mmCIF file of C-alpha atoms in Angstrom:
data_model
loop_
_atom_site.group_PDB
_atom_site.id
_atom_site.type_symbol
_atom_site.label_atom_id
_atom_site.label_comp_id
_atom_site.label_asym_id
_atom_site.label_seq_id
_atom_site.Cartn_x
_atom_site.Cartn_y
_atom_site.Cartn_z
ATOM 1 C CA HIS A 16 15.108 26.528 -25.798
ATOM 2 C CA PHE A 17 17.196 29.680 -25.656
ATOM 3 C CA LEU A 18 17.778 31.162 -22.228
ATOM 4 C CA PRO A 19 18.679 34.741 -21.431
ATOM 5 C CA THR A 20 22.397 35.276 -20.848
ATOM 6 C CA LYS A 21 23.529 34.282 -17.381
ATOM 7 C CA MET A 22 19.992 33.055 -16.398
ATOM 8 C CA CYS A 23 20.935 29.537 -15.577
ATOM 9 C CA GLU A 24 24.676 29.207 -14.986
ATOM 10 C CA ASP A 25 25.387 27.987 -11.466
ATOM 11 C CA ARG A 26 23.266 25.546 -9.490
ATOM 12 C CA CYS A 27 20.301 26.004 -11.768
ATOM 13 C CA TRP A 28 18.163 23.280 -13.301
ATOM 14 C CA LEU A 29 15.235 23.957 -15.641
ATOM 15 C CA ILE A 30 12.584 22.043 -17.524
ATOM 16 C CA GLY A 31 10.850 24.160 -20.203
ATOM 17 C CA THR A 32 7.311 23.995 -21.577
ATOM 18 C CA GLY A 33 8.774 22.611 -24.802
ATOM 19 C CA GLY A 34 10.544 19.804 -22.921
ATOM 20 C CA HIS A 35 14.050 21.288 -22.970
ATOM 21 C CA VAL A 36 16.041 20.288 -19.852
ATOM 22 C CA HIS A 37 18.904 22.508 -18.724
ATOM 23 C CA SER A 38 21.556 21.962 -16.096
ATOM 24 C CA ASN A 39 23.806 24.830 -15.105
ATOM 25 C CA GLY A 40 23.084 26.719 -18.310
ATOM 26 C CA GLN A 41 23.616 23.764 -20.657
ATOM 27 C CA LEU A 42 20.918 21.913 -22.577
ATOM 28 C CA VAL A 43 21.228 18.289 -21.413
ATOM 29 C CA CYS A 44 18.207 16.697 -23.181
ATOM 30 C CA THR A 45 14.791 17.276 -24.659
ATOM 31 C CA VAL A 46 11.892 15.208 -23.283
ATOM 32 C CA PRO A 47 8.366 14.803 -24.704
ATOM 33 C CA VAL A 48 5.630 16.999 -23.214
ATOM 34 C CA ALA A 49 2.141 15.492 -23.077
ATOM 35 C CA TRP A 50 -0.065 18.675 -23.191
ATOM 36 C CA PRO A 51 -3.736 17.932 -22.660
ATOM 37 C CA GLY A 52 -6.293 18.739 -25.331
ATOM 38 C CA LEU A 53 -7.861 22.167 -25.303
ATOM 39 C CA VAL A 54 -11.517 22.966 -24.898
ATOM 40 C CA SER A 55 -13.091 25.681 -27.025
ATOM 41 C CA ASP A 56 -15.616 28.306 -25.899
ATOM 42 C CA GLY A 57 -17.695 27.715 -29.039
ATOM 43 C CA ALA A 58 -16.164 30.643 -30.912
ATOM 44 C CA GLY A 59 -12.879 28.841 -31.546
ATOM 45 C CA ARG A 60 -11.053 30.367 -28.544
ATOM 46 C CA PRO A 61 -9.402 27.852 -26.257
ATOM 47 C CA LEU A 62 -10.517 27.951 -22.655
ATOM 48 C CA ALA A 63 -8.536 25.429 -20.659
ATOM 49 C CA ALA A 64 -7.304 21.908 -20.674
ATOM 50 C CA ASP A 65 -9.437 18.820 -20.344
ATOM 51 C CA ALA A 66 -12.805 20.157 -19.029
ATOM 52 C CA LYS A 67 -14.163 16.754 -17.911
ATOM 53 C CA SER A 68 -11.435 16.322 -15.284
ATOM 54 C CA ARG A 69 -11.798 19.826 -13.837
ATOM 55 C CA PRO A 70 -14.371 20.268 -11.041
ATOM 56 C CA GLY A 71 -16.538 23.312 -11.674
ATOM 57 C CA PHE A 72 -15.177 23.912 -15.102
ATOM 58 C CA LEU A 73 -18.493 24.006 -16.949
ATOM 59 C CA SER A 74 -20.169 26.186 -14.311
ATOM 60 C CA LYS A 75 -17.348 28.719 -14.626
ATOM 61 C CA VAL A 76 -17.740 28.765 -18.415
ATOM 62 C CA ALA A 77 -21.499 29.173 -18.093
ATOM 63 C CA SER A 78 -20.997 32.106 -15.657
ATOM 64 C CA GLY A 79 -18.620 33.834 -18.097
ATOM 65 C CA ARG A 80 -15.580 33.389 -15.894
ATOM 66 C CA ARG A 81 -12.407 32.048 -17.467
ATOM 67 C CA PRO A 82 -11.155 28.898 -15.705
ATOM 68 C CA SER A 83 -7.579 29.036 -14.335
ATOM 69 C CA THR A 84 -4.750 26.601 -14.957
ATOM 70 C CA ARG A 85 -2.012 25.816 -12.420
ATOM 71 C CA ILE A 86 1.490 25.198 -13.680
ATOM 72 C CA GLY A 87 4.172 23.748 -11.407
ATOM 73 C CA VAL A 88 7.532 22.204 -11.318
ATOM 74 C CA CYS A 89 8.908 19.603 -8.847
ATOM 75 C CA THR A 90 12.020 17.654 -8.261
ATOM 76 C CA THR A 91 11.849 13.939 -7.368
ATOM 77 C CA GLU A 92 13.998 12.187 -4.837
ATOM 78 C CA THR A 93 15.948 10.692 -7.791
ATOM 79 C CA GLY A 94 16.849 14.176 -9.082
ATOM 80 C CA ALA A 95 14.367 14.250 -12.009
ATOM 81 C CA LEU A 96 12.566 17.502 -12.898
ATOM 82 C CA CYS A 97 8.819 17.304 -13.561
ATOM 83 C CA LEU A 98 6.569 19.826 -15.241
ATOM 84 C CA LEU A 99 2.969 19.746 -13.994
ATOM 85 C CA VAL A 100 -0.284 21.281 -15.117
ATOM 86 C CA ASP A 101 -3.236 21.099 -12.785
ATOM 87 C CA GLY A 102 -1.424 18.419 -10.745
ATOM 88 C CA ARG A 103 -0.702 16.151 -13.706
ATOM 89 C CA ILE A 104 2.891 15.433 -14.768
ATOM 90 C CA LEU A 105 3.247 16.500 -18.429
ATOM 91 C CA ALA A 106 7.015 15.975 -18.725
ATOM 92 C CA SER A 107 9.807 14.452 -16.649
ATOM 93 C CA SER A 108 13.568 14.603 -17.079
ATOM 94 C CA PRO A 109 15.804 11.598 -16.561
ATOM 95 C CA PRO A 110 16.925 10.969 -12.965
ATOM 96 C CA GLY A 111 20.063 12.731 -11.781
ATOM 97 C CA VAL A 112 19.520 16.065 -13.566
ATOM 98 C CA VAL A 113 19.397 17.731 -10.112
ATOM 99 C CA PRO A 114 22.009 16.365 -7.718
ATOM 100 C CA ARG A 115 20.353 14.195 -5.066
ATOM 101 C CA SER A 116 21.843 16.299 -2.258
ATOM 102 C CA TYR A 117 19.774 19.254 -3.492
ATOM 103 C CA ALA A 118 16.715 17.197 -4.523
ATOM 104 C CA LEU A 119 16.373 15.705 -1.022
ATOM 105 C CA ASP A 120 16.677 19.011 0.859
ATOM 106 C CA CYS A 121 13.449 20.930 0.625
ATOM 107 C CA ASN A 122 15.130 24.122 1.877
ATOM 108 C CA THR A 123 17.752 24.239 -0.871
ATOM 109 C CA LEU A 124 15.816 24.815 -4.095
ATOM 110 C CA SER A 125 13.628 27.725 -5.233
ATOM 111 C CA PRO A 126 11.299 26.889 -8.071
ATOM 112 C CA VAL A 127 10.829 29.325 -10.924
ATOM 113 C CA ILE A 128 8.419 28.942 -13.813
ATOM 114 C CA VAL A 129 9.311 30.536 -17.143
ATOM 115 C CA LEU A 130 6.657 30.128 -19.820
ATOM 116 C CA GLY A 131 7.653 29.678 -23.427
ATOM 117 C CA PRO A 132 5.869 30.931 -26.518
ATOM 118 C CA ASN A 133 3.928 27.659 -26.782
ATOM 119 C CA VAL A 134 1.864 28.400 -23.658
#
């Protein structure tokens, strides 16, 4: 949960892949992250999360292509931060982490994803 110096000091809110929630450079809480199970390629190497729910996953594996995973972040109208993988919410902060005036204005925030060592 350590951030580079001056990365998140002013008007910056972050939810990390380990569930750490920061507001203006300060850790405000840690929330559980519900990572989906991994699927192996048969040689013990993980391929991607939850193959059964991913359209075309098995055909990509059979063709030798590695499936992709989409990671995202969003802010709710209540000011909660959410971490998403393939459209599923894996973690959500309490409401009010992001001030509502910012959360309700789609032109105010610029999302940034920083992946931790657990991804």
